[in-house]
PDB file of C-alpha atoms in Angstrom:
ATOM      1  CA  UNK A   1     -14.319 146.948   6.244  1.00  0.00           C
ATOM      2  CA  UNK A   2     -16.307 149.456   8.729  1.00  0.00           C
ATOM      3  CA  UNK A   3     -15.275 147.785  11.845  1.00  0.00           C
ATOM      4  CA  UNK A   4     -11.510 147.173  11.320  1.00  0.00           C
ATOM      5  CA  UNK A   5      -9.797 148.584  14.703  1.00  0.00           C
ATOM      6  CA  UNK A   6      -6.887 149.460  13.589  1.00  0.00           C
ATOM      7  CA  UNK A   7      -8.454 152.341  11.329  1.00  0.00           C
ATOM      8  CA  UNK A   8     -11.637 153.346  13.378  1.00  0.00           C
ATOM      9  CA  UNK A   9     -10.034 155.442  16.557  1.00  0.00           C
ATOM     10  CA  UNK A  10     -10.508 152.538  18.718  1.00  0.00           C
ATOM     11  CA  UNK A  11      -6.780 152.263  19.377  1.00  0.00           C
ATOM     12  CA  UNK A  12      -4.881 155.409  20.202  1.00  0.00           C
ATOM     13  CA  UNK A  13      -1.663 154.414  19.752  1.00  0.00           C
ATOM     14  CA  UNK A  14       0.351 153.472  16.050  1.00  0.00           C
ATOM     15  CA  UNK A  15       0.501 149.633  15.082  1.00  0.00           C
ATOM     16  CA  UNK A  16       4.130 148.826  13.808  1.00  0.00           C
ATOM     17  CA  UNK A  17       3.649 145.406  11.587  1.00  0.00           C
ATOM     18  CA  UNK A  18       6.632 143.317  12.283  1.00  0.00           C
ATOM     19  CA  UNK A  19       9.433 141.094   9.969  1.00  0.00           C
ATOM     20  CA  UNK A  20       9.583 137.836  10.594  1.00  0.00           C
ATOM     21  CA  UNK A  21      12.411 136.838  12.846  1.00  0.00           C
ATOM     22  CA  UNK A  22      14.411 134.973  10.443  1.00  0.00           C
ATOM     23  CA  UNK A  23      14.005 138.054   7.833  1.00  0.00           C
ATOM     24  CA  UNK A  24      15.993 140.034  10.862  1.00  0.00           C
ATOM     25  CA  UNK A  25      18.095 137.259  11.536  1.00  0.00           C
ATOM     26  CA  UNK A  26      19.647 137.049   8.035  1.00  0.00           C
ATOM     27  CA  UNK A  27      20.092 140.414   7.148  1.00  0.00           C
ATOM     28  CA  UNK A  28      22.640 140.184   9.900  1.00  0.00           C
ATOM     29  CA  UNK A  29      26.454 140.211   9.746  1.00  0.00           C
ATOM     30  CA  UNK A  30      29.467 139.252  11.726  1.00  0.00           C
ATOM     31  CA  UNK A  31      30.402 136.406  14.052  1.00  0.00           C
ATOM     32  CA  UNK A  32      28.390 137.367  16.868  1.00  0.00           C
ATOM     33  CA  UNK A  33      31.752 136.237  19.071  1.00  0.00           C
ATOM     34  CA  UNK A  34      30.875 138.342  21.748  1.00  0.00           C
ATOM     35  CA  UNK A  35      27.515 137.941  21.403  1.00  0.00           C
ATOM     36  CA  UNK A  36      26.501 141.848  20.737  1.00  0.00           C
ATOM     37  CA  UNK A  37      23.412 143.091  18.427  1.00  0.00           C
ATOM     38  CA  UNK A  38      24.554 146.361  16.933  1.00  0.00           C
ATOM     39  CA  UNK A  39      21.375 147.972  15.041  1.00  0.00           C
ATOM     40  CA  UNK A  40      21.828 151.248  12.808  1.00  0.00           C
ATOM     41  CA  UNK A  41      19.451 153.160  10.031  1.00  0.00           C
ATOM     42  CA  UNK A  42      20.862 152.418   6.680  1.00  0.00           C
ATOM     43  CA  UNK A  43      18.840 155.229   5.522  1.00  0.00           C
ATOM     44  CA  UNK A  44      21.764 157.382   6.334  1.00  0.00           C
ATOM     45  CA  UNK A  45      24.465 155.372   5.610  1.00  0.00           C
ATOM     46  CA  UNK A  46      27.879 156.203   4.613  1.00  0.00           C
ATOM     47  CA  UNK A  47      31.262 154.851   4.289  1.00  0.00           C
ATOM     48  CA  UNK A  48      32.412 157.455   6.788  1.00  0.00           C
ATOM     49  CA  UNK A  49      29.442 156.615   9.243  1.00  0.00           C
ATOM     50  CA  UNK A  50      30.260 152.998   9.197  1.00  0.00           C
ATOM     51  CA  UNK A  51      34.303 154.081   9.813  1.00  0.00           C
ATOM     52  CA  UNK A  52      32.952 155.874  12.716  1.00  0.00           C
ATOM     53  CA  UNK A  53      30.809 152.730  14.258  1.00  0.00           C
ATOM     54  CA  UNK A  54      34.283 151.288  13.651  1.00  0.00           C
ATOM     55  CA  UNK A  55      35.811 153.577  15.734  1.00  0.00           C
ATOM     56  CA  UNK A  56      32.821 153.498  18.904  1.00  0.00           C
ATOM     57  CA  UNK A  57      32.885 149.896  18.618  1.00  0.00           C
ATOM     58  CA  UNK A  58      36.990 149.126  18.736  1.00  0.00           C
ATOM     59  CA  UNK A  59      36.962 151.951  21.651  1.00  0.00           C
ATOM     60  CA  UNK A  60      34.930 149.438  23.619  1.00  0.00           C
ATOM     61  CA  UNK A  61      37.282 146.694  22.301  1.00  0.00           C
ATOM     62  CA  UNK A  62      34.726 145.184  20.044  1.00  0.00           C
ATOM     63  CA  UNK A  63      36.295 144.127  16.042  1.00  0.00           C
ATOM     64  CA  UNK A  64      32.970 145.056  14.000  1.00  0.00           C
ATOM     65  CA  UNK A  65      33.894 141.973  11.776  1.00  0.00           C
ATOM     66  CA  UNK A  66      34.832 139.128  14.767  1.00  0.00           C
ATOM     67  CA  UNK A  67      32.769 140.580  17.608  1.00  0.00           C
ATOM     68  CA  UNK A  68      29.490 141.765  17.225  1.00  0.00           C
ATOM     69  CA  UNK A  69      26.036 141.013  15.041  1.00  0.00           C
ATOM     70  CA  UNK A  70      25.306 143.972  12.759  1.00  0.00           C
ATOM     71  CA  UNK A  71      22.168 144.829  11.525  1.00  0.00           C
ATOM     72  CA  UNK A  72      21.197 147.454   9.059  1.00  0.00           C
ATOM     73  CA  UNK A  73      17.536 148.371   9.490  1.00  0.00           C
ATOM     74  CA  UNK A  74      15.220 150.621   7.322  1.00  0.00           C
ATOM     75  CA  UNK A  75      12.460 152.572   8.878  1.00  0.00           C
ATOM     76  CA  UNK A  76       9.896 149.807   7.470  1.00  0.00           C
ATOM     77  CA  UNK A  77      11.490 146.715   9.241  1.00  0.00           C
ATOM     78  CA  UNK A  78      10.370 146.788  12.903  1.00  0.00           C
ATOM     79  CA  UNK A  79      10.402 143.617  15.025  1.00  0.00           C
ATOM     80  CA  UNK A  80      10.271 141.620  17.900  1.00  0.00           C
ATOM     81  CA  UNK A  81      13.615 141.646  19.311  1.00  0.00           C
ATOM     82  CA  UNK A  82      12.916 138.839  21.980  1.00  0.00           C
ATOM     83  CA  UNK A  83      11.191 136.667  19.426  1.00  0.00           C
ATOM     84  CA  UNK A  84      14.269 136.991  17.404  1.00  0.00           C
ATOM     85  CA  UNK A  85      17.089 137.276  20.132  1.00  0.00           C
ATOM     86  CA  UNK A  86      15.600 133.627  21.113  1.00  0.00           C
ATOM     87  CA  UNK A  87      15.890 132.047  17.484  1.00  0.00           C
ATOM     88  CA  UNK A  88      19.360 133.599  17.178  1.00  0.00           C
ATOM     89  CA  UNK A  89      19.942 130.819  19.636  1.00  0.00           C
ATOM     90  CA  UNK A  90      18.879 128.118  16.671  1.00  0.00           C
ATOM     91  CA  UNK A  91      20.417 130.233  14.096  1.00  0.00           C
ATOM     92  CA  UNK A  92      23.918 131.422  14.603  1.00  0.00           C
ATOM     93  CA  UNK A  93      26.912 129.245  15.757  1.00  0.00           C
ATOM     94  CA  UNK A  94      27.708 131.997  18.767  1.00  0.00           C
ATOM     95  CA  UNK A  95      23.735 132.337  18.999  1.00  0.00           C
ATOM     96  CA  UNK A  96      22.954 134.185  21.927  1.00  0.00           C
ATOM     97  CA  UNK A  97      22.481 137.978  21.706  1.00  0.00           C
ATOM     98  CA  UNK A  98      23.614 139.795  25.612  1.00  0.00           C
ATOM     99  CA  UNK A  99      23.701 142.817  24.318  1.00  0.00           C
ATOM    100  CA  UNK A 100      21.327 145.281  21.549  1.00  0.00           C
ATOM    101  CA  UNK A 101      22.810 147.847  21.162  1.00  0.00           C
ATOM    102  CA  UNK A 102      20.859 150.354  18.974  1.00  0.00           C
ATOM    103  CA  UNK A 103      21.810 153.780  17.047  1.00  0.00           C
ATOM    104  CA  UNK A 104      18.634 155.974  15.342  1.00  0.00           C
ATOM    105  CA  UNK A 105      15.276 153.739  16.342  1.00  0.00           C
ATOM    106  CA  UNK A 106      13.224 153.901  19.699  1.00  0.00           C
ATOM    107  CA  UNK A 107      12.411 150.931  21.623  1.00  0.00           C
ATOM    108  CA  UNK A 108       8.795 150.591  20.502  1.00  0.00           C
ATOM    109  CA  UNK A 109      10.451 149.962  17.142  1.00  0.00           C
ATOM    110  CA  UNK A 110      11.562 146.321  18.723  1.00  0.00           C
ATOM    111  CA  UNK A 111       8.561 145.600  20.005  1.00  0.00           C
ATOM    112  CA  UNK A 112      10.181 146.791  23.467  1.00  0.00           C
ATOM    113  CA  UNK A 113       7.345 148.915  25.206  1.00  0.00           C
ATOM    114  CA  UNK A 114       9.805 150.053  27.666  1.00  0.00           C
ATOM    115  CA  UNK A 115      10.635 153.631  28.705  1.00  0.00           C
ATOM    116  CA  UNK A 116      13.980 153.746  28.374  1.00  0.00           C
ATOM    117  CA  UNK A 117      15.827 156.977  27.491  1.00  0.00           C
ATOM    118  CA  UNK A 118      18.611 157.778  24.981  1.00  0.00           C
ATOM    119  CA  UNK A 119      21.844 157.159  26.760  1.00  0.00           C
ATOM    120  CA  UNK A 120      20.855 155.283  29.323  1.00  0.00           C
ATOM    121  CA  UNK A 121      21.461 151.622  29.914  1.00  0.00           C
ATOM    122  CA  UNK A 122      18.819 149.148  30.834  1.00  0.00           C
ATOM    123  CA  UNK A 123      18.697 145.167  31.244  1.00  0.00           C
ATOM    124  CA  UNK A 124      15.486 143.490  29.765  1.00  0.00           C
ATOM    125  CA  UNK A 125      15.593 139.629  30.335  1.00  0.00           C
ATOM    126  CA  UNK A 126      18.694 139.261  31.233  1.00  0.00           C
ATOM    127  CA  UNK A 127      19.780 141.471  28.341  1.00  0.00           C
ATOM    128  CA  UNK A 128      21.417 144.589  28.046  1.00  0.00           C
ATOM    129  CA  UNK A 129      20.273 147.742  26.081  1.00  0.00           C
ATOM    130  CA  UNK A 130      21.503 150.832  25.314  1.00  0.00           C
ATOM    131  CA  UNK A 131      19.442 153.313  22.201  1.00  0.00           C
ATOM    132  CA  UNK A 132      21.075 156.091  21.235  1.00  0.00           C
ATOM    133  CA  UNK A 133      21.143 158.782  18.262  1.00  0.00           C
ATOM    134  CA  UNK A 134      21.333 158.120  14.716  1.00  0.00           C
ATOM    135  CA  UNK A 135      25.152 157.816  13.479  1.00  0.00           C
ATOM    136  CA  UNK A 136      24.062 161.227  11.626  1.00  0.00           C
ATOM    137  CA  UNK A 137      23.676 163.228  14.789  1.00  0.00           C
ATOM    138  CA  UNK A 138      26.176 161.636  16.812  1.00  0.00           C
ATOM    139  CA  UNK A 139      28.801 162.001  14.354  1.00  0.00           C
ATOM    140  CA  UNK A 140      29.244 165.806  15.269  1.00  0.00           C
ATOM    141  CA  UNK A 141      28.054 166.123  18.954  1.00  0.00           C
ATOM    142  CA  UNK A 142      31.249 166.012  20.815  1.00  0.00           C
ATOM    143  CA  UNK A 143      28.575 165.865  23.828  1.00  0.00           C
ATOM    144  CA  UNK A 144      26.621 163.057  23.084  1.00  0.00           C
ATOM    145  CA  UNK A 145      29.970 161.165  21.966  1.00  0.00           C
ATOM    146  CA  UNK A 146      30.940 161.928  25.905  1.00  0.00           C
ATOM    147  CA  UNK A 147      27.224 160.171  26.930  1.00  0.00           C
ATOM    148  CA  UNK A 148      27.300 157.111  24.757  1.00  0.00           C
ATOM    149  CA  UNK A 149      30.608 156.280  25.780  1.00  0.00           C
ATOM    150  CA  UNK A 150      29.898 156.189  29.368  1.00  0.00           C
ATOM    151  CA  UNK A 151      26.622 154.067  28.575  1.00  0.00           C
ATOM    152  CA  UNK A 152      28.666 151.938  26.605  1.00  0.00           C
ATOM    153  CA  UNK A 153      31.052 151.711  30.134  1.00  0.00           C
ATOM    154  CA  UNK A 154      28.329 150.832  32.282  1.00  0.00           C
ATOM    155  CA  UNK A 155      26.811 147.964  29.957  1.00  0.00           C
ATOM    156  CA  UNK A 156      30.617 146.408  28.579  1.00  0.00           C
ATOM    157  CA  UNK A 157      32.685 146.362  31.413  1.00  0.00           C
TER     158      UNK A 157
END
């Protein structure tokens, strides 16, 4: 097709096509009791990276089972996190979503076009955010460990 947009230069800036909110929605786990979205890169995954989201989690005094929403994302599964954040109302018993809270993906990723840094907590709708590193990196920055913890201060408690 010679005048399709998205391939001719028109638009200077990358397309990201998006899942359907209920794909999102039920690739999630947990009881949402606290009404947290926790987002990581399975790509990456490890038994010992999801011990240590155990850890960052319970030092905020979320239980990664009873607490939060968790949602393991691949690099091909971008989405509209307010289009989704309001069916999680229809969808889960504790529906609402307060919190994303988001480890190895920007915010363009969520359909957020927001510049918000690494580290540094934001509120979006009456929603808080907070993107940080992949598990990966933060796993053995002692330094970035310090900065996500004090983010994680400022937006849960």
């Amino acid at each position: 097709m010679g005048n399709d947009i998205s391939t001719n230069g028109f638009m200077d800036f990358s397309v990201f096509p998006i899942k359907e909110p209920l794909h999102i929605l039920k690739k999630c786990v947990g009881s949402n009791q606290k009404k947290l979205l926790v987002v990581f890169n399975q790509k990456n995954e490890t038994p010992e990276r999801v011990e240590f989201l155990k850890k960052i989690l319970a030092a905020a005094k979320f239980d990664m089972d009873k607490d939060i929403l968790l949602l393991r994302l691949t690099d091909e599964e971008a989405f509209s996190f307010i289009v989704t954040r309001t069916k999680a109302i229809n969808h889960f018993e504790q529906g609402e979503i307060d919190n994303l809270l988001v480890f190895g993906f920007a915010p363009k990723y969520f359909g957020l076009n927001l510049d918000i840094q690494k580290y540094q907590p934001a509120h979006f709708y009456k929603c808080g955010l907070l993107f940080a590193d992949s598990l990966a990196i933060l796993e053995n920055d002692k330094g970035l460990k310090g900065m996500l913890w004090k983010a994680m201060q400022e937006v849960f408690f």
